[in-house]
Amino acid sequence: MRSGLTPPGLRHARGVELAMAGARDAEVMAQIEHATDKEAKIYRRQAERRSLTGNGRAKIDNVIDLRAKRRAQNQG
């Protein structure tokens, strides 16, 4: 195992990846072997935050692209 990686850390990363892939809480629980849905909900919240971050970046990139196109049209 690489330095800095721990079994709980790997388990957590897997849970977030499953949630990002759209797995239901029961599916996450089965994969990660949790008895309650508490951790599955945590993974889902983190996946939602990552998705929102990506969506926000995409919107900013879109605005930058639109401004660049407008500048190019105005100069051309």
PDB file of N, CA, C and O in Angstrom, residues 10-66:
ATOM      1  N   LEU A  10      -9.283   4.513   2.067  1.00  0.00           N
ATOM      2  CA  LEU A  10      -9.665   3.868   0.813  1.00  0.00           C
ATOM      3  C   LEU A  10     -11.158   3.544   0.800  1.00  0.00           C
ATOM      4  O   LEU A  10     -11.840   3.709  -0.217  1.00  0.00           O
ATOM      5  N   ARG A  11     -11.651   3.104   1.923  1.00  0.00           N
ATOM      6  CA  ARG A  11     -13.072   2.782   2.055  1.00  0.00           C
ATOM      7  C   ARG A  11     -13.931   4.025   1.839  1.00  0.00           C
ATOM      8  O   ARG A  11     -14.945   4.002   1.145  1.00  0.00           O
ATOM      9  N   HIS A  12     -13.479   5.130   2.439  1.00  0.00           N
ATOM     10  CA  HIS A  12     -14.190   6.392   2.302  1.00  0.00           C
ATOM     11  C   HIS A  12     -14.190   6.848   0.835  1.00  0.00           C
ATOM     12  O   HIS A  12     -15.236   7.245   0.303  1.00  0.00           O
ATOM     13  N   ALA A  13     -13.033   6.778   0.193  1.00  0.00           N
ATOM     14  CA  ALA A  13     -12.942   7.177  -1.213  1.00  0.00           C
ATOM     15  C   ALA A  13     -13.877   6.332  -2.074  1.00  0.00           C
ATOM     16  O   ALA A  13     -14.547   6.844  -2.975  1.00  0.00           O
ATOM     17  N   ARG A  14     -13.930   5.046  -1.792  1.00  0.00           N
ATOM     18  CA  ARG A  14     -14.811   4.148  -2.545  1.00  0.00           C
ATOM     19  C   ARG A  14     -16.280   4.533  -2.334  1.00  0.00           C
ATOM     20  O   ARG A  14     -17.071   4.532  -3.273  1.00  0.00           O
ATOM     21  N   GLY A  15     -16.630   4.867  -1.102  1.00  0.00           N
ATOM     22  CA  GLY A  15     -18.002   5.273  -0.811  1.00  0.00           C
ATOM     23  C   GLY A  15     -18.403   6.526  -1.576  1.00  0.00           C
ATOM     24  O   GLY A  15     -19.498   6.601  -2.132  1.00  0.00           O
ATOM     25  N   VAL A  16     -17.502   7.500  -1.633  1.00  0.00           N
ATOM     26  CA  VAL A  16     -17.794   8.734  -2.364  1.00  0.00           C
ATOM     27  C   VAL A  16     -17.909   8.439  -3.858  1.00  0.00           C
ATOM     28  O   VAL A  16     -18.798   8.945  -4.536  1.00  0.00           O
ATOM     29  N   GLU A  17     -17.015   7.602  -4.382  1.00  0.00           N
ATOM     30  CA  GLU A  17     -17.077   7.240  -5.805  1.00  0.00           C
ATOM     31  C   GLU A  17     -18.395   6.544  -6.142  1.00  0.00           C
ATOM     32  O   GLU A  17     -19.001   6.811  -7.182  1.00  0.00           O
ATOM     33  N   LEU A  18     -18.820   5.650  -5.278  1.00  0.00           N
ATOM     34  CA  LEU A  18     -20.096   4.964  -5.499  1.00  0.00           C
ATOM     35  C   LEU A  18     -21.249   5.966  -5.516  1.00  0.00           C
ATOM     36  O   LEU A  18     -22.129   5.902  -6.376  1.00  0.00           O
ATOM     37  N   ALA A  19     -21.229   6.893  -4.572  1.00  0.00           N
ATOM     38  CA  ALA A  19     -22.284   7.907  -4.512  1.00  0.00           C
ATOM     39  C   ALA A  19     -22.245   8.786  -5.755  1.00  0.00           C
ATOM     40  O   ALA A  19     -23.298   9.116  -6.312  1.00  0.00           O
ATOM     41  N   MET A  20     -21.048   9.143  -6.226  1.00  0.00           N
ATOM     42  CA  MET A  20     -20.932   9.959  -7.432  1.00  0.00           C
ATOM     43  C   MET A  20     -21.464   9.211  -8.656  1.00  0.00           C
ATOM     44  O   MET A  20     -21.977   9.825  -9.593  1.00  0.00           O
ATOM     45  N   ALA A  21     -21.340   7.896  -8.632  1.00  0.00           N
ATOM     46  CA  ALA A  21     -21.818   7.071  -9.744  1.00  0.00           C
ATOM     47  C   ALA A  21     -23.329   6.859  -9.687  1.00  0.00           C
ATOM     48  O   ALA A  21     -23.897   6.243 -10.585  1.00  0.00           O
ATOM     49  N   GLY A  22     -23.957   7.353  -8.618  1.00  0.00           N
ATOM     50  CA  GLY A  22     -25.408   7.234  -8.515  1.00  0.00           C
ATOM     51  C   GLY A  22     -25.899   6.025  -7.746  1.00  0.00           C
ATOM     52  O   GLY A  22     -27.080   5.700  -7.799  1.00  0.00           O
ATOM     53  N   ALA A  23     -24.996   5.368  -7.018  1.00  0.00           N
ATOM     54  CA  ALA A  23     -25.409   4.204  -6.237  1.00  0.00           C
ATOM     55  C   ALA A  23     -26.373   4.630  -5.121  1.00  0.00           C
ATOM     56  O   ALA A  23     -26.215   5.689  -4.523  1.00  0.00           O
ATOM     57  N   ARG A  24     -27.366   3.803  -4.879  1.00  0.00           N
ATOM     58  CA  ARG A  24     -28.294   4.061  -3.775  1.00  0.00           C
ATOM     59  C   ARG A  24     -27.586   3.785  -2.453  1.00  0.00           C
ATOM     60  O   ARG A  24     -26.571   3.092  -2.412  1.00  0.00           O
ATOM     61  N   ASP A  25     -28.147   4.310  -1.373  1.00  0.00           N
ATOM     62  CA  ASP A  25     -27.552   4.101  -0.047  1.00  0.00           C
ATOM     63  C   ASP A  25     -27.361   2.618   0.250  1.00  0.00           C
ATOM     64  O   ASP A  25     -26.324   2.215   0.763  1.00  0.00           O
ATOM     65  N   ALA A  26     -28.350   1.804  -0.082  1.00  0.00           N
ATOM     66  CA  ALA A  26     -28.251   0.366   0.188  1.00  0.00           C
ATOM     67  C   ALA A  26     -27.085  -0.267  -0.581  1.00  0.00           C
ATOM     68  O   ALA A  26     -26.399  -1.148  -0.065  1.00  0.00           O
ATOM     69  N   GLU A  27     -26.858   0.198  -1.803  1.00  0.00           N
ATOM     70  CA  GLU A  27     -25.745  -0.335  -2.597  1.00  0.00           C
ATOM     71  C   GLU A  27     -24.405   0.078  -2.003  1.00  0.00           C
ATOM     72  O   GLU A  27     -23.469  -0.721  -1.946  1.00  0.00           O
ATOM     73  N   VAL A  28     -24.326   1.322  -1.547  1.00  0.00           N
ATOM     74  CA  VAL A  28     -23.094   1.791  -0.905  1.00  0.00           C
ATOM     75  C   VAL A  28     -22.844   0.986   0.362  1.00  0.00           C
ATOM     76  O   VAL A  28     -21.733   0.520   0.607  1.00  0.00           O
ATOM     77  N   MET A  29     -23.892   0.805   1.152  1.00  0.00           N
ATOM     78  CA  MET A  29     -23.758   0.056   2.403  1.00  0.00           C
ATOM     79  C   MET A  29     -23.282  -1.366   2.139  1.00  0.00           C
ATOM     80  O   MET A  29     -22.443  -1.897   2.870  1.00  0.00           O
ATOM     81  N   ALA A  30     -23.779  -1.979   1.093  1.00  0.00           N
ATOM     82  CA  ALA A  30     -23.387  -3.351   0.768  1.00  0.00           C
ATOM     83  C   ALA A  30     -21.918  -3.414   0.363  1.00  0.00           C
ATOM     84  O   ALA A  30     -21.194  -4.322   0.769  1.00  0.00           O
ATOM     85  N   GLN A  31     -21.470  -2.446  -0.409  1.00  0.00           N
ATOM     86  CA  GLN A  31     -20.082  -2.432  -0.873  1.00  0.00           C
ATOM     87  C   GLN A  31     -19.107  -2.106   0.254  1.00  0.00           C
ATOM     88  O   GLN A  31     -18.045  -2.700   0.347  1.00  0.00           O
ATOM     89  N   ILE A  32     -19.489  -1.148   1.085  1.00  0.00           N
ATOM     90  CA  ILE A  32     -18.588  -0.660   2.135  1.00  0.00           C
ATOM     91  C   ILE A  32     -18.770  -1.423   3.441  1.00  0.00           C
ATOM     92  O   ILE A  32     -17.985  -1.288   4.357  1.00  0.00           O
ATOM     93  N   GLU A  33     -19.816  -2.212   3.513  1.00  0.00           N
ATOM     94  CA  GLU A  33     -20.119  -3.040   4.681  1.00  0.00           C
ATOM     95  C   GLU A  33     -20.452  -2.236   5.929  1.00  0.00           C
ATOM     96  O   GLU A  33     -19.976  -2.517   7.020  1.00  0.00           O
ATOM     97  N   HIS A  34     -21.289  -1.216   5.738  1.00  0.00           N
ATOM     98  CA  HIS A  34     -21.804  -0.462   6.879  1.00  0.00           C
ATOM     99  C   HIS A  34     -23.172  -1.030   7.249  1.00  0.00           C
ATOM    100  O   HIS A  34     -23.934  -1.444   6.383  1.00  0.00           O
ATOM    101  N   ALA A  35     -23.473  -1.008   8.526  1.00  0.00           N
ATOM    102  CA  ALA A  35     -24.746  -1.558   8.995  1.00  0.00           C
ATOM    103  C   ALA A  35     -25.872  -0.531   8.937  1.00  0.00           C
ATOM    104  O   ALA A  35     -27.038  -0.895   8.868  1.00  0.00           O
ATOM    105  N   THR A  36     -25.529   0.762   8.969  1.00  0.00           N
ATOM    106  CA  THR A  36     -26.551   1.812   8.912  1.00  0.00           C
ATOM    107  C   THR A  36     -26.293   2.703   7.699  1.00  0.00           C
ATOM    108  O   THR A  36     -25.213   2.672   7.113  1.00  0.00           O
ATOM    109  N   ASP A  37     -27.278   3.534   7.384  1.00  0.00           N
ATOM    110  CA  ASP A  37     -27.125   4.411   6.229  1.00  0.00           C
ATOM    111  C   ASP A  37     -26.451   5.741   6.570  1.00  0.00           C
ATOM    112  O   ASP A  37     -26.295   6.595   5.710  1.00  0.00           O
ATOM    113  N   LYS A  38     -26.003   5.909   7.808  1.00  0.00           N
ATOM    114  CA  LYS A  38     -25.370   7.161   8.226  1.00  0.00           C
ATOM    115  C   LYS A  38     -24.165   7.493   7.342  1.00  0.00           C
ATOM    116  O   LYS A  38     -24.056   8.599   6.820  1.00  0.00           O
ATOM    117  N   GLU A  39     -23.247   6.563   7.172  1.00  0.00           N
ATOM    118  CA  GLU A  39     -22.058   6.810   6.356  1.00  0.00           C
ATOM    119  C   GLU A  39     -22.414   6.969   4.890  1.00  0.00           C
ATOM    120  O   GLU A  39     -21.828   7.792   4.187  1.00  0.00           O
ATOM    121  N   ALA A  40     -23.369   6.205   4.408  1.00  0.00           N
ATOM    122  CA  ALA A  40     -23.784   6.322   3.010  1.00  0.00           C
ATOM    123  C   ALA A  40     -24.298   7.729   2.726  1.00  0.00           C
ATOM    124  O   ALA A  40     -24.027   8.296   1.662  1.00  0.00           O
ATOM    125  N   LYS A  41     -25.010   8.310   3.670  1.00  0.00           N
ATOM    126  CA  LYS A  41     -25.518   9.675   3.501  1.00  0.00           C
ATOM    127  C   LYS A  41     -24.372  10.675   3.481  1.00  0.00           C
ATOM    128  O   LYS A  41     -24.394  11.642   2.729  1.00  0.00           O
ATOM    129  N   ILE A  42     -23.353  10.431   4.294  1.00  0.00           N
ATOM    130  CA  ILE A  42     -22.172  11.297   4.297  1.00  0.00           C
ATOM    131  C   ILE A  42     -21.486  11.239   2.935  1.00  0.00           C
ATOM    132  O   ILE A  42     -21.120  12.267   2.362  1.00  0.00           O
ATOM    133  N   TYR A  43     -21.318  10.038   2.401  1.00  0.00           N
ATOM    134  CA  TYR A  43     -20.690   9.880   1.084  1.00  0.00           C
ATOM    135  C   TYR A  43     -21.512  10.593   0.014  1.00  0.00           C
ATOM    136  O   TYR A  43     -20.962  11.250  -0.871  1.00  0.00           O
ATOM    137  N   ARG A  44     -22.824  10.469   0.092  1.00  0.00           N
ATOM    138  CA  ARG A  44     -23.690  11.115  -0.901  1.00  0.00           C
ATOM    139  C   ARG A  44     -23.576  12.633  -0.821  1.00  0.00           C
ATOM    140  O   ARG A  44     -23.494  13.313  -1.845  1.00  0.00           O
ATOM    141  N   ARG A  45     -23.543  13.193   0.390  1.00  0.00           N
ATOM    142  CA  ARG A  45     -23.393  14.642   0.547  1.00  0.00           C
ATOM    143  C   ARG A  45     -22.072  15.119  -0.053  1.00  0.00           C
ATOM    144  O   ARG A  45     -22.013  16.141  -0.727  1.00  0.00           O
ATOM    145  N   GLN A  46     -20.999  14.365   0.194  1.00  0.00           N
ATOM    146  CA  GLN A  46     -19.705  14.753  -0.364  1.00  0.00           C
ATOM    147  C   GLN A  46     -19.714  14.652  -1.886  1.00  0.00           C
ATOM    148  O   GLN A  46     -19.135  15.498  -2.569  1.00  0.00           O
ATOM    149  N   ALA A  47     -20.359  13.654  -2.421  1.00  0.00           N
ATOM    150  CA  ALA A  47     -20.461  13.511  -3.872  1.00  0.00           C
ATOM    151  C   ALA A  47     -21.252  14.685  -4.460  1.00  0.00           C
ATOM    152  O   ALA A  47     -20.883  15.220  -5.506  1.00  0.00           O
ATOM    153  N   GLU A  48     -22.323  15.092  -3.788  1.00  0.00           N
ATOM    154  CA  GLU A  48     -23.119  16.226  -4.259  1.00  0.00           C
ATOM    155  C   GLU A  48     -22.296  17.503  -4.245  1.00  0.00           C
ATOM    156  O   GLU A  48     -22.366  18.309  -5.172  1.00  0.00           O
ATOM    157  N   ARG A  49     -21.489  17.686  -3.205  1.00  0.00           N
ATOM    158  CA  ARG A  49     -20.634  18.876  -3.134  1.00  0.00           C
ATOM    159  C   ARG A  49     -19.631  18.882  -4.276  1.00  0.00           C
ATOM    160  O   ARG A  49     -19.389  19.918  -4.891  1.00  0.00           O
ATOM    161  N   ARG A  50     -19.032  17.744  -4.559  1.00  0.00           N
ATOM    162  CA  ARG A  50     -18.076  17.668  -5.668  1.00  0.00           C
ATOM    163  C   ARG A  50     -18.760  17.975  -6.986  1.00  0.00           C
ATOM    164  O   ARG A  50     -18.207  18.658  -7.840  1.00  0.00           O
ATOM    165  N   SER A  51     -19.966  17.488  -7.144  1.00  0.00           N
ATOM    166  CA  SER A  51     -20.724  17.743  -8.372  1.00  0.00           C
ATOM    167  C   SER A  51     -21.025  19.232  -8.512  1.00  0.00           C
ATOM    168  O   SER A  51     -20.876  19.805  -9.591  1.00  0.00           O
ATOM    169  N   LEU A  52     -21.426  19.869  -7.421  1.00  0.00           N
ATOM    170  CA  LEU A  52     -21.716  21.297  -7.455  1.00  0.00           C
ATOM    171  C   LEU A  52     -20.467  22.096  -7.784  1.00  0.00           C
ATOM    172  O   LEU A  52     -20.519  23.075  -8.536  1.00  0.00           O
ATOM    173  N   THR A  53     -19.341  21.684  -7.245  1.00  0.00           N
ATOM    174  CA  THR A  53     -18.086  22.361  -7.535  1.00  0.00           C
ATOM    175  C   THR A  53     -17.774  22.267  -9.021  1.00  0.00           C
ATOM    176  O   THR A  53     -17.413  23.260  -9.656  1.00  0.00           O
ATOM    177  N   GLY A  54     -17.918  21.076  -9.579  1.00  0.00           N
ATOM    178  CA  GLY A  54     -17.670  20.891 -11.010  1.00  0.00           C
ATOM    179  C   GLY A  54     -18.632  21.688 -11.864  1.00  0.00           C
ATOM    180  O   GLY A  54     -18.240  22.301 -12.867  1.00  0.00           O
ATOM    181  N   ASN A  55     -19.896  21.719 -11.475  1.00  0.00           N
ATOM    182  CA  ASN A  55     -20.894  22.486 -12.217  1.00  0.00           C
ATOM    183  C   ASN A  55     -20.581  23.976 -12.172  1.00  0.00           C
ATOM    184  O   ASN A  55     -20.732  24.680 -13.171  1.00  0.00           O
ATOM    185  N   GLY A  56     -20.147  24.439 -11.013  1.00  0.00           N
ATOM    186  CA  GLY A  56     -19.780  25.852 -10.873  1.00  0.00           C
ATOM    187  C   GLY A  56     -18.607  26.211 -11.765  1.00  0.00           C
ATOM    188  O   GLY A  56     -18.617  27.253 -12.434  1.00  0.00           O
ATOM    189  N   ARG A  57     -17.598  25.348 -11.793  1.00  0.00           N
ATOM    190  CA  ARG A  57     -16.443  25.585 -12.663  1.00  0.00           C
ATOM    191  C   ARG A  57     -16.862  25.611 -14.131  1.00  0.00           C
ATOM    192  O   ARG A  57     -16.388  26.441 -14.903  1.00  0.00           O
ATOM    193  N   ALA A  58     -17.734  24.699 -14.518  1.00  0.00           N
ATOM    194  CA  ALA A  58     -18.193  24.638 -15.909  1.00  0.00           C
ATOM    195  C   ALA A  58     -18.925  25.925 -16.288  1.00  0.00           C
ATOM    196  O   ALA A  58     -18.766  26.435 -17.401  1.00  0.00           O
ATOM    197  N   LYS A  59     -19.717  26.472 -15.375  1.00  0.00           N
ATOM    198  CA  LYS A  59     -20.438  27.708 -15.655  1.00  0.00           C
ATOM    199  C   LYS A  59     -19.483  28.876 -15.828  1.00  0.00           C
ATOM    200  O   LYS A  59     -19.655  29.716 -16.722  1.00  0.00           O
ATOM    201  N   ILE A  60     -18.470  28.932 -14.975  1.00  0.00           N
ATOM    202  CA  ILE A  60     -17.474  29.998 -15.093  1.00  0.00           C
ATOM    203  C   ILE A  60     -16.726  29.873 -16.412  1.00  0.00           C
ATOM    204  O   ILE A  60     -16.518  30.859 -17.125  1.00  0.00           O
ATOM    205  N   ASP A  61     -16.321  28.653 -16.758  1.00  0.00           N
ATOM    206  CA  ASP A  61     -15.632  28.425 -18.035  1.00  0.00           C
ATOM    207  C   ASP A  61     -16.505  28.850 -19.208  1.00  0.00           C
ATOM    208  O   ASP A  61     -16.011  29.434 -20.177  1.00  0.00           O
ATOM    209  N   ASN A  62     -17.793  28.581 -19.125  1.00  0.00           N
ATOM    210  CA  ASN A  62     -18.726  28.961 -20.185  1.00  0.00           C
ATOM    211  C   ASN A  62     -18.785  30.481 -20.335  1.00  0.00           C
ATOM    212  O   ASN A  62     -18.757  30.998 -21.450  1.00  0.00           O
ATOM    213  N   VAL A  63     -18.838  31.202 -19.237  1.00  0.00           N
ATOM    214  CA  VAL A  63     -18.877  32.667 -19.288  1.00  0.00           C
ATOM    215  C   VAL A  63     -17.582  33.197 -19.905  1.00  0.00           C
ATOM    216  O   VAL A  63     -17.610  34.101 -20.748  1.00  0.00           O
ATOM    217  N   ILE A  64     -16.459  32.637 -19.512  1.00  0.00           N
ATOM    218  CA  ILE A  64     -15.167  33.070 -20.070  1.00  0.00           C
ATOM    219  C   ILE A  64     -15.137  32.833 -21.578  1.00  0.00           C
ATOM    220  O   ILE A  64     -14.699  33.700 -22.343  1.00  0.00           O
ATOM    221  N   ASP A  65     -15.606  31.671 -22.022  1.00  0.00           N
ATOM    222  CA  ASP A  65     -15.645  31.364 -23.458  1.00  0.00           C
ATOM    223  C   ASP A  65     -16.558  32.334 -24.210  1.00  0.00           C
ATOM    224  O   ASP A  65     -16.208  32.811 -25.297  1.00  0.00           O
ATOM    225  N   LEU A  66     -17.726  32.624 -23.644  1.00  0.00           N
ATOM    226  CA  LEU A  66     -18.648  33.558 -24.294  1.00  0.00           C
ATOM    227  C   LEU A  66     -18.040  34.946 -24.423  1.00  0.00           C
ATOM    228  O   LEU A  66     -18.169  35.605 -25.468  1.00  0.00           O
TER     229      LEU A  66
END
